[in-house]
CSV table of C-alpha atoms in Angstrom, one decimal:
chain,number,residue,atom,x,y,z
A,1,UNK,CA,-9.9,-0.4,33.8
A,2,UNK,CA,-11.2,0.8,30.5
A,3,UNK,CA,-8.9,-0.9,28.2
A,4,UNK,CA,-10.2,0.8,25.1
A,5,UNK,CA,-9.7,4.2,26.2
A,6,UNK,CA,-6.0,2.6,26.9
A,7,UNK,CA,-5.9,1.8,23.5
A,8,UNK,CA,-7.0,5.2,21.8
A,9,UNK,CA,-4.5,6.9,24.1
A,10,UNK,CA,-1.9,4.6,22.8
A,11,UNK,CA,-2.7,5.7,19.2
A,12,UNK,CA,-3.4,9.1,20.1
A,13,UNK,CA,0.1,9.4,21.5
A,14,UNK,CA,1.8,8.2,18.4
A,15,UNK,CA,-0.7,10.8,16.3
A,16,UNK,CA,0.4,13.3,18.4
A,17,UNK,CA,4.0,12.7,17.8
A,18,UNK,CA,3.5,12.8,13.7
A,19,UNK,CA,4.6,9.7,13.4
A,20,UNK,CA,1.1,7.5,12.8
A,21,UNK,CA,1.9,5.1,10.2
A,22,UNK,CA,-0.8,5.2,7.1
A,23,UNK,CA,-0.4,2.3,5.1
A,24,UNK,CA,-0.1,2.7,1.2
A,25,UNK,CA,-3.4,0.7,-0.1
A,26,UNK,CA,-1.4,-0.2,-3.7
A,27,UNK,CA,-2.2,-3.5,-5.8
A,28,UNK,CA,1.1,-4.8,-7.5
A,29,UNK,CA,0.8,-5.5,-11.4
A,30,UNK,CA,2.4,-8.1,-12.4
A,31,UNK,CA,4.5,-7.8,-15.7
A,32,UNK,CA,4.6,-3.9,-14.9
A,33,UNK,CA,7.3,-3.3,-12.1
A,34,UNK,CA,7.5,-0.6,-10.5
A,35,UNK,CA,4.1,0.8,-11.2
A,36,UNK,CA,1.4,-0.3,-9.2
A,37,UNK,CA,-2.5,0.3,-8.8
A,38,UNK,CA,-3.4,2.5,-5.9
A,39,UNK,CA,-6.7,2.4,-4.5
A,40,UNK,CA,-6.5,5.4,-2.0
A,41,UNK,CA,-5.8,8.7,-2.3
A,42,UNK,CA,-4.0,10.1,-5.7
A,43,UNK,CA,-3.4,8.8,-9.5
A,44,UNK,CA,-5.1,5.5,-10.2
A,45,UNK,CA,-1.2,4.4,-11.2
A,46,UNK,CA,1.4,5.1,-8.9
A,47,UNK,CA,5.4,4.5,-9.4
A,48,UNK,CA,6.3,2.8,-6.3
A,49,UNK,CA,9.9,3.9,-4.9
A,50,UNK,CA,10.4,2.4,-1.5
A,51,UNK,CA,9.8,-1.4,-2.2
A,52,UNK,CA,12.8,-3.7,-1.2
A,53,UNK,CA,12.0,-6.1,-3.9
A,54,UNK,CA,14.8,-4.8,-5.2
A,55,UNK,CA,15.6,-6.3,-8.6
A,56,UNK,CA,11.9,-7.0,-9.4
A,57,UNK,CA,12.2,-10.8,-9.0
A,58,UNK,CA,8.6,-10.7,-7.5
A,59,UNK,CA,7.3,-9.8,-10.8
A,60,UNK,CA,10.1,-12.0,-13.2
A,61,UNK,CA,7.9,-14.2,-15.3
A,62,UNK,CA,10.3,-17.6,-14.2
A,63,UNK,CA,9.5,-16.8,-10.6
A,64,UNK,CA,5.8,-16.6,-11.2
A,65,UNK,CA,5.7,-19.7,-13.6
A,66,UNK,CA,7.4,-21.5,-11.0
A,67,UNK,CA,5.0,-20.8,-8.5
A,68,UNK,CA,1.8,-20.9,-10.4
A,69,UNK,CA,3.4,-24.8,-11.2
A,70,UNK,CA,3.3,-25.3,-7.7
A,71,UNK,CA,0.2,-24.2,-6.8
A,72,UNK,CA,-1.5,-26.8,-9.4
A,73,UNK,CA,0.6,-29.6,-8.9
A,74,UNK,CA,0.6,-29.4,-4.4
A,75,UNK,CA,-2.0,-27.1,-4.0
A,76,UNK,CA,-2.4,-23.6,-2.0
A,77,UNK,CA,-1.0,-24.4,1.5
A,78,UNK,CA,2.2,-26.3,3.3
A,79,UNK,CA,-0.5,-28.5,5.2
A,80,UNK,CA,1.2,-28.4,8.7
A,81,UNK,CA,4.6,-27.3,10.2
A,82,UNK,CA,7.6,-28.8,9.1
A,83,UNK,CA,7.5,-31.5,12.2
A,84,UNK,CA,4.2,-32.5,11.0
A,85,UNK,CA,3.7,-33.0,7.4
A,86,UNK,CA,4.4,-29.5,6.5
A,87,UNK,CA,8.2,-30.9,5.2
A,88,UNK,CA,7.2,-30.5,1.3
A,89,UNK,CA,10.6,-31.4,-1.3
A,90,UNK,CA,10.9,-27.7,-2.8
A,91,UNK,CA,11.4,-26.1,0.7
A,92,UNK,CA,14.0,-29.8,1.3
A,93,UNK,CA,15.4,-28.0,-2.6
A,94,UNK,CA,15.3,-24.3,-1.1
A,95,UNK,CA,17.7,-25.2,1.5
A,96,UNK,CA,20.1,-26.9,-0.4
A,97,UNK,CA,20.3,-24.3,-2.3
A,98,UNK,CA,20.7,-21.6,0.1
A,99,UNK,CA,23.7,-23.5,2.0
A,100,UNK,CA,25.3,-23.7,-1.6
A,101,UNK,CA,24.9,-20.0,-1.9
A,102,UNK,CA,26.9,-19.2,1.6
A,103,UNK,CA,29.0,-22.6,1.2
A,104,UNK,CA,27.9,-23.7,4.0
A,105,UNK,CA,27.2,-27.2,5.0
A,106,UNK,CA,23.4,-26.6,6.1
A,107,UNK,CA,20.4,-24.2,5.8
A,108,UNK,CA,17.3,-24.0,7.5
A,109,UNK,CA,14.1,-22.2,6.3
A,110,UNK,CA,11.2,-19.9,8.2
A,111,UNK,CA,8.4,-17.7,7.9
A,112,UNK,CA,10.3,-14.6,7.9
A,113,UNK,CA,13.5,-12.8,8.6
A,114,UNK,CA,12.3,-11.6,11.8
A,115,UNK,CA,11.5,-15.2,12.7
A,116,UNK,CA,14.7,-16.3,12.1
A,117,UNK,CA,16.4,-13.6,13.3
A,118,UNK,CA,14.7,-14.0,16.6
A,119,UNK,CA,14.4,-17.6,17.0
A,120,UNK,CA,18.0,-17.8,15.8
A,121,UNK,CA,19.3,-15.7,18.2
A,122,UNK,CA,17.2,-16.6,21.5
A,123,UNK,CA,18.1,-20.4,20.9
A,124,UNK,CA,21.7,-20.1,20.3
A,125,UNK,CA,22.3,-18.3,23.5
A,126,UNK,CA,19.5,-19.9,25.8
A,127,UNK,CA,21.7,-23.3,24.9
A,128,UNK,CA,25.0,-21.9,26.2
A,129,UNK,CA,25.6,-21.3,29.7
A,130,UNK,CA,26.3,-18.0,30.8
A,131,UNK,CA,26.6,-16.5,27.1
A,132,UNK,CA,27.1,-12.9,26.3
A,133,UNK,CA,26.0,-11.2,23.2
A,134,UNK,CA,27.7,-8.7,21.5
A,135,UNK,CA,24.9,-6.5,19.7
A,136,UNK,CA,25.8,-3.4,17.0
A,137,UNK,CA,23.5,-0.4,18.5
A,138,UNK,CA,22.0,0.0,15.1
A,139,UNK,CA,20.9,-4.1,14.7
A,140,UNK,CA,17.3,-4.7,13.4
A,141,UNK,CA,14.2,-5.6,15.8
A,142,UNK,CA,14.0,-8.5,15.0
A,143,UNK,CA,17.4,-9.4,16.4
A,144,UNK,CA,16.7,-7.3,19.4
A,145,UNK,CA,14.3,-9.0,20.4
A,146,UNK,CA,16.2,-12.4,19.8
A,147,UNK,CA,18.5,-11.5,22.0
A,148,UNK,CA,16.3,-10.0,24.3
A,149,UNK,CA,14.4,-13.5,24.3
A,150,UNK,CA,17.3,-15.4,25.2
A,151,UNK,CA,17.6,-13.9,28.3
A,152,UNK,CA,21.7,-13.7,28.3
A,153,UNK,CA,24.1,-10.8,29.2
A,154,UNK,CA,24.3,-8.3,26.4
A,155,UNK,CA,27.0,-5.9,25.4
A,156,UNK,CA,25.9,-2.9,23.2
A,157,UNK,CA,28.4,-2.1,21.3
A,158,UNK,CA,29.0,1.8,18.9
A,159,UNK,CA,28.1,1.4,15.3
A,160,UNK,CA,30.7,-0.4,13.4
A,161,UNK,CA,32.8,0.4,16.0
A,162,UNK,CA,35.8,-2.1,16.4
A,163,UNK,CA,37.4,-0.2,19.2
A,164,UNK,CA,34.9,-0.6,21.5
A,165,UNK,CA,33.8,-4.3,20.5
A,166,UNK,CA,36.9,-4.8,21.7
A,167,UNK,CA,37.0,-3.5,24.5
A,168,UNK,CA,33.9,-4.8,25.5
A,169,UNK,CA,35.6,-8.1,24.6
A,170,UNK,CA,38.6,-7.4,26.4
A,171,UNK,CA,36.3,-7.4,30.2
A,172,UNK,CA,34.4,-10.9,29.3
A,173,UNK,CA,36.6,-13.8,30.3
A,174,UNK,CA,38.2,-15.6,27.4
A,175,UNK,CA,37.0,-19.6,28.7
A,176,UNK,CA,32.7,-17.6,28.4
A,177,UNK,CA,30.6,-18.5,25.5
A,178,UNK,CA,30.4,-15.1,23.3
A,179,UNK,CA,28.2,-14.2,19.9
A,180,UNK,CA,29.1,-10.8,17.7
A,181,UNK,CA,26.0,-10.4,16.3
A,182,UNK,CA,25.5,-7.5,13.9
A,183,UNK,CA,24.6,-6.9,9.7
A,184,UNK,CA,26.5,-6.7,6.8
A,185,UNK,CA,24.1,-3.9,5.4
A,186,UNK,CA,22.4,-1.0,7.7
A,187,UNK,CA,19.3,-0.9,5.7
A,188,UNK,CA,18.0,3.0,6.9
A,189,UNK,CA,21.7,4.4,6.4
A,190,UNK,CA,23.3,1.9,3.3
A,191,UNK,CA,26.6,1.9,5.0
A,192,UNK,CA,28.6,-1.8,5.6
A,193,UNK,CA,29.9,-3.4,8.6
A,194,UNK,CA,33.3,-4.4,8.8
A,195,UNK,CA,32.9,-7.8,8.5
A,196,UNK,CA,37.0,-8.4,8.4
A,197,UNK,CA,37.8,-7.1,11.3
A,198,UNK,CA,34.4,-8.0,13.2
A,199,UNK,CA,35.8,-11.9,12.3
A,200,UNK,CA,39.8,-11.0,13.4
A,201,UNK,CA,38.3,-10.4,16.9
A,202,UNK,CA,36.0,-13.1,17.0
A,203,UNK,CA,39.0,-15.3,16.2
A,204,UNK,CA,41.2,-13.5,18.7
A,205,UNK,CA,38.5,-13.4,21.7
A,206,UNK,CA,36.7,-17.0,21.0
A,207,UNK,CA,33.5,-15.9,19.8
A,208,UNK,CA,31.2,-16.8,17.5
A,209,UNK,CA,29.7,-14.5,14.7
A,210,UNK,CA,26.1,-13.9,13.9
A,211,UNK,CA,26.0,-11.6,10.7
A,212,UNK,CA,22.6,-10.4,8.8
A,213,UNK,CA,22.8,-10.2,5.2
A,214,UNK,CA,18.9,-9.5,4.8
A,215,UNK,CA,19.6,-6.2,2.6
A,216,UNK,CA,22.6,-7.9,1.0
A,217,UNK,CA,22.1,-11.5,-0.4
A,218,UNK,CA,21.2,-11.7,-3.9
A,219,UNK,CA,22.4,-8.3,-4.4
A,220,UNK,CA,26.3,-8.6,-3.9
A,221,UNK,CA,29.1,-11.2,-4.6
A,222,UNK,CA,29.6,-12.9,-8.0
A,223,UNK,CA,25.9,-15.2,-6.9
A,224,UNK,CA,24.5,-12.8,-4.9
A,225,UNK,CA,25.4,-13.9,-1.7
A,226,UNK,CA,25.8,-11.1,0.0
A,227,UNK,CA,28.9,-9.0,1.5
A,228,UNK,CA,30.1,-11.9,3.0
A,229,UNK,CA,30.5,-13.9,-0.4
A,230,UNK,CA,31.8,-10.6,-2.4
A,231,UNK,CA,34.5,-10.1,0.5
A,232,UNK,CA,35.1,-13.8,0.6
A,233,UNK,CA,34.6,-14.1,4.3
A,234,UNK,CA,31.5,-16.3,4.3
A,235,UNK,CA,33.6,-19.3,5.8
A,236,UNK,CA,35.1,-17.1,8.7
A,237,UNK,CA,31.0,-16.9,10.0
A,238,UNK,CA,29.6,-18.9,12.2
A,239,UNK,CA,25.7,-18.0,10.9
A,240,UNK,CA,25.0,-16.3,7.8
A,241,UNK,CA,21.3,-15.2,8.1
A,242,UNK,CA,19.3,-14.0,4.8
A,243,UNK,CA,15.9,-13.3,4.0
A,244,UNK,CA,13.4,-14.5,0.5
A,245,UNK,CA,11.2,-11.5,0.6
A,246,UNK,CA,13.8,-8.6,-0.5
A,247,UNK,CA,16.0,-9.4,-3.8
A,248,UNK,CA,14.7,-12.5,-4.3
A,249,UNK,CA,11.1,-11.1,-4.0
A,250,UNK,CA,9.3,-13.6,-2.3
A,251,UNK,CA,8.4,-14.3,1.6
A,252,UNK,CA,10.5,-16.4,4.0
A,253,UNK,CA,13.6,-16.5,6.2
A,254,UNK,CA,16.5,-18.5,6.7
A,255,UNK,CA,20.0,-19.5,7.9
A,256,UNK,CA,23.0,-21.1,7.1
A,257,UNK,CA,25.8,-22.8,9.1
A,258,UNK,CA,27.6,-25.9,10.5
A,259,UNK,CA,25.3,-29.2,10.0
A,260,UNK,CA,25.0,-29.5,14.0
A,261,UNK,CA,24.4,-25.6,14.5
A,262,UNK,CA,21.5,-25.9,11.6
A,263,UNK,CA,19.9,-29.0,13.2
A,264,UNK,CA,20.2,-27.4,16.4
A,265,UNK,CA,17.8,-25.0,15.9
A,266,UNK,CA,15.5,-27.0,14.1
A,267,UNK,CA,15.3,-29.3,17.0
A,268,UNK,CA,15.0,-26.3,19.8
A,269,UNK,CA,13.9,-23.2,18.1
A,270,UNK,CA,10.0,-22.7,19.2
A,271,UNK,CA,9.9,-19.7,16.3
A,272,UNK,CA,10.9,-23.1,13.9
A,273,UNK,CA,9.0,-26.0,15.3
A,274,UNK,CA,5.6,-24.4,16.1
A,275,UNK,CA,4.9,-22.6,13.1
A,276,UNK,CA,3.4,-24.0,9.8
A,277,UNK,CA,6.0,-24.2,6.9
A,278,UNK,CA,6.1,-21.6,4.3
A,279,UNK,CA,3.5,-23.0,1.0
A,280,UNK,CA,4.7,-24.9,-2.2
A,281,UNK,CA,3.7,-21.6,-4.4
A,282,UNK,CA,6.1,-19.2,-1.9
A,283,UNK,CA,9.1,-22.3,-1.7
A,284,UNK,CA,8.5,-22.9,-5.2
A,285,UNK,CA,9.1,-19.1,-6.2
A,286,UNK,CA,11.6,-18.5,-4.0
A,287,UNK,CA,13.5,-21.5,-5.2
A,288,UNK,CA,13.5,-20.2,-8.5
A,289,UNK,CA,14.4,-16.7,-7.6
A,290,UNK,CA,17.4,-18.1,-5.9
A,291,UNK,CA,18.5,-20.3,-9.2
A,292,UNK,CA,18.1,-17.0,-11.2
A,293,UNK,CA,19.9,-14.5,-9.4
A,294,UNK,CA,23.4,-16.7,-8.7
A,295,UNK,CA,23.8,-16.1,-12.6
A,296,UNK,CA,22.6,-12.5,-13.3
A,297,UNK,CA,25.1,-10.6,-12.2
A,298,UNK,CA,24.1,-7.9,-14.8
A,299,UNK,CA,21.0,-7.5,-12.9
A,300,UNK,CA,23.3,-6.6,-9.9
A,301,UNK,CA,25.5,-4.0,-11.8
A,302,UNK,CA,22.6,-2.6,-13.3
A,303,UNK,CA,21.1,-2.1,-10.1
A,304,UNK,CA,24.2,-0.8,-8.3
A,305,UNK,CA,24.4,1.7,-11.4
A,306,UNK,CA,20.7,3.1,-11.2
A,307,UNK,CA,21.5,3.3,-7.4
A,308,UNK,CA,25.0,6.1,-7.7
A,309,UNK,CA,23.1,7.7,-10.8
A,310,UNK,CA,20.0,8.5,-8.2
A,311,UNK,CA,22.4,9.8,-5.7
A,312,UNK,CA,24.6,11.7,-8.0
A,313,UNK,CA,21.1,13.6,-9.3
A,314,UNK,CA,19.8,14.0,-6.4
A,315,UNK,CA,23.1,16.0,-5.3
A,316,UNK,CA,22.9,17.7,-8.4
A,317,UNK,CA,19.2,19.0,-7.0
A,318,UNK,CA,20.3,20.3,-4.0
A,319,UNK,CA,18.4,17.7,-1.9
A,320,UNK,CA,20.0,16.2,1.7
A,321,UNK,CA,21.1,12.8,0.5
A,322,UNK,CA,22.5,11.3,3.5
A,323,UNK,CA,25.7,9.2,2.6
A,324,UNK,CA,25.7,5.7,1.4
A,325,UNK,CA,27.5,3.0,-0.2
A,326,UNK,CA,24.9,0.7,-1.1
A,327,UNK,CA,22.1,0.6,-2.7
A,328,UNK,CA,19.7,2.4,-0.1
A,329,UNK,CA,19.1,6.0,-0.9
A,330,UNK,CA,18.2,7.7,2.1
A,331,UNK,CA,17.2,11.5,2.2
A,332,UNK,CA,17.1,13.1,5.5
A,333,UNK,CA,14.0,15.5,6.6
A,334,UNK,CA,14.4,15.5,10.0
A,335,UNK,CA,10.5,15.8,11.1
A,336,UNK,CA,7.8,13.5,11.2
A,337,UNK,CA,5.1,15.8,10.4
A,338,UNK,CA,7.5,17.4,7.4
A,339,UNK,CA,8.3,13.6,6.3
A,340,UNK,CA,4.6,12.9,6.0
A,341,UNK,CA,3.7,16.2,4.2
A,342,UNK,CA,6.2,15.7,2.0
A,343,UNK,CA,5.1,11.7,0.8
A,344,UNK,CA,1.2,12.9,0.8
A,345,UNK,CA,1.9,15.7,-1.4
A,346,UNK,CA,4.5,13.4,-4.0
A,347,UNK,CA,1.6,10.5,-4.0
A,348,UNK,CA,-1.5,12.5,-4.2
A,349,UNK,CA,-0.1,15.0,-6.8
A,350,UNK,CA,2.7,13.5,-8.3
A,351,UNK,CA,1.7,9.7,-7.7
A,352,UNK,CA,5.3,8.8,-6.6
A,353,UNK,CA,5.2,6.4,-3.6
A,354,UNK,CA,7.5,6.9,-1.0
A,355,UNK,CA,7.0,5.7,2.8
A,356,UNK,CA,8.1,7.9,5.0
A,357,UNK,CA,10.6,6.3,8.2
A,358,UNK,CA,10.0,8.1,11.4
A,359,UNK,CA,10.8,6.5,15.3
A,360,UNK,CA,11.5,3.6,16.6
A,361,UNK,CA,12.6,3.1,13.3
A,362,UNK,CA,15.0,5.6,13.3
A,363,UNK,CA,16.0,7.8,16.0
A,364,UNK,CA,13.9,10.8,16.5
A,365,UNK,CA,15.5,14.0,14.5
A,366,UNK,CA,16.7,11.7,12.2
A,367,UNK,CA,13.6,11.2,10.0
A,368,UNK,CA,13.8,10.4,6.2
A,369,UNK,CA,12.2,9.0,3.4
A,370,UNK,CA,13.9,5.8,1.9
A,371,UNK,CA,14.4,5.5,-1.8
A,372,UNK,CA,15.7,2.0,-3.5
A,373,UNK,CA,15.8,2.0,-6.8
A,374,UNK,CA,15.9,-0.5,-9.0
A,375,UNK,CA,17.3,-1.9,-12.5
A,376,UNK,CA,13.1,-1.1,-13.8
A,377,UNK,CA,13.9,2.7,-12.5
A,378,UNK,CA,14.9,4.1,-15.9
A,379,UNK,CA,16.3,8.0,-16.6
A,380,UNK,CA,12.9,9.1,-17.5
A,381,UNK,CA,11.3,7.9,-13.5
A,382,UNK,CA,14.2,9.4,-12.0
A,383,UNK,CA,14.0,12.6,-13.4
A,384,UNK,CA,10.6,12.8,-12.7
A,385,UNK,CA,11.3,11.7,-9.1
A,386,UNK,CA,14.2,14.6,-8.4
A,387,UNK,CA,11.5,17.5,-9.8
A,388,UNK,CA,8.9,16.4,-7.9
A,389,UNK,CA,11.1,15.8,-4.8
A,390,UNK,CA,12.4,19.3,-5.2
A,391,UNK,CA,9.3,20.6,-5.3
A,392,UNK,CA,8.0,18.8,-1.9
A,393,UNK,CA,11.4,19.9,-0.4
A,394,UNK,CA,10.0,23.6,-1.2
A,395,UNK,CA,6.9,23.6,-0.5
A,396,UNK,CA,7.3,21.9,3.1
A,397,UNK,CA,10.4,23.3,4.3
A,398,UNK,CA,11.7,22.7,7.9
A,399,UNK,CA,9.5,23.8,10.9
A,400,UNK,CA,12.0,26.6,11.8
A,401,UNK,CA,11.7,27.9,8.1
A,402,UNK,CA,8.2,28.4,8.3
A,403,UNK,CA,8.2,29.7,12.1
A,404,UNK,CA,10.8,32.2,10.2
């Protein structure tokens, strides 16, 4: 076999579709959020307007001091995993402080929210006996493959659909292990789960509940822990799982439960015990981050008020802003090829950076560009923003416009 002309057809197959992913090549400034350095294509200086740092706690001076400390007092790396000698004090800190933001007895820390997603997820059900897993149609990779991993029966069920969870329910014997797993925030449409009524059924069916708050926690709820904490639910879950690398602005996973569910998967989880624990500088940061956010709720209102003033302009302009009750501003296109014509032209002319989402992360047809703005996006950006977007919009209409 010639495996590399198995590999070009791969990528040739994406290209053809419209849907190759070219990666930004941008150099974040610290102390200058949300500008950044761009070192392809375009303006030197580029106003970035897709990041999920969300409240620019990646660049917040008491983040960075906090991990610059670390770095010189423990040095650059974690120095094993966290079975051998990778166990540090801030990360032992970090997850006390995480199990207080959920109020929940326990928290355990990874590499990432996919990690802990999927190692989360495979564990839990590989260690009870004929589970089934009750999955929302739109959950995230990451908990895909989780489940996927685990190996158990899976139930898909309709988007926030309760009906049908239900039913679903209703043909699994009541005495079988069962796990509703879904997210509190749909990060490519901003709509919310209902987390209420996802819980009565749990209750009513004996199951437990899984919930993702990766695009939620430290943006909502008085501390800024998530839908869960701002609906006071949190207690009715059975694993809250969050991430460090979106509002807080760092890097790292984690979840929070029951003392025994925690140290369950610390002692089983593969994705846990074999990897090397995340560095001093990254615990450090994120630590701090944490600290910070559970008291700036203005930070939060600002943000949710930059987020209905960009929608509510955007309207104003004409341009297809899909609906959303979050903070994700998502703008449908509808084509790969359009969606990429459209983010060349606004960072090589107008050196606005916006990534363009295309298949498997959304379904084809459904393409759109993702905009998240934050409390750093002032009146002046987003004006800018809406002229140029109207332009693009204009200049690249649909494919049966210019057929036409």
């Amino acid at each position: 076999m010639n495996y590399e002309k198995l590999f070009g057809q791969a990528v040739a197959a994406v290209k053809d579709e419209g849907r190759y992913r070219v990666f930004a090549n941008l150099e974040r400034l610290a102390g200058e959020f949300p500008f950044a350095r761009n070192h392809g294509p375009g303006p030197e200086k580029v106003t970035v307007w897709c990041s999920n740092d969300y409240l620019g706690q990646g660049q917040n001076e008491d983040v960075i001091a906090a991990g610059k400390s670390a770095l010189e007092a423990m040095g650059a790396g974690a120095g094993g995993t966290r079975n051998i000698s990778g166990t540090h004090h801030l990360l032992i800190e970090l997850e006390q402080e995480l199990a207080d933001l959920h109020g929940k007895e326990s928290a355990l820390v990874f590499t990432s929210g996919y990690v802990s997603n999927a190692a989360t997820l495979s564990t839990l059900a590989k260690l009870m006996p004929n589970c089934v897993i009750f999955s929302d149609e739109l959950n995230h990779a990451s908990m895909i493959d989780g489940i996927r991993q685990s190996g158990a029966q899976k139930k898909i069920f309709r988007h926030n659909d309760l009906e049908n969870l239900e039913l679903l329910l209703q043909q699994t014997p009541f005495g079988v292990p069962k796990l509703i797993a879904f997210e509190s925030v749909y990060s490519m449409d901003g709509d919310i789960s209902p987390i209420a009524g996802i819980c009565d059924l749990a209750d009513k069916y004996n199951a437990m509940t899984y919930l993702d708050e990766v695009h939620a926690v430290g943006l909502y709820g008085p501390r800024g822990g998530g839908i869960s904490e701002r609906e006071q639910l949190a207690e009715r879950l059975t694993v809250i799982e969050g991430t460090l690398a979106k509002a807080f602005g760092c890097l790292g996973g984690y979840i929070a439960g029951s003392t025994d569910l925690v140290d369950t998967i610390r002692s089983h989880a593969p994705g846990f015990i074999f990897t090397t624990s995340l560095p001093p500088v990254v615990a450090a940061a994120a630590l701090a981050s944490v600290r910070l956010l559970k008291e700036r709720d203005d930070l939060r209102l600002a943000h949710q008020q930059r987020a209905v003033r960009l929608k509510m302009l955007l309207d104003q302009a004409g341009l297809p802003v899909m609906p959303s009750v979050t903070h994700i501003v998502p703008l449908l296109v509808g084509c790969p090829r359009r969606a990429k014509d459209i983010t060349d032209y606004l960072m090589e002319e107008q050196g606005i950076y916006v990534q363009p989402i295309n298949f498997p992360t959304v379904p084809r047809g459904t393409e759109r560009l993702r905009l998240t703005p934050t409390p750093f996006h002032d009146d002046r950006l987003m004006a800018r923003l809406v002229t140029a977007l109207a332009d693009a919009f204009e200049r690249f209409p649909p494919l049966e416009r210019q057929a036409a």
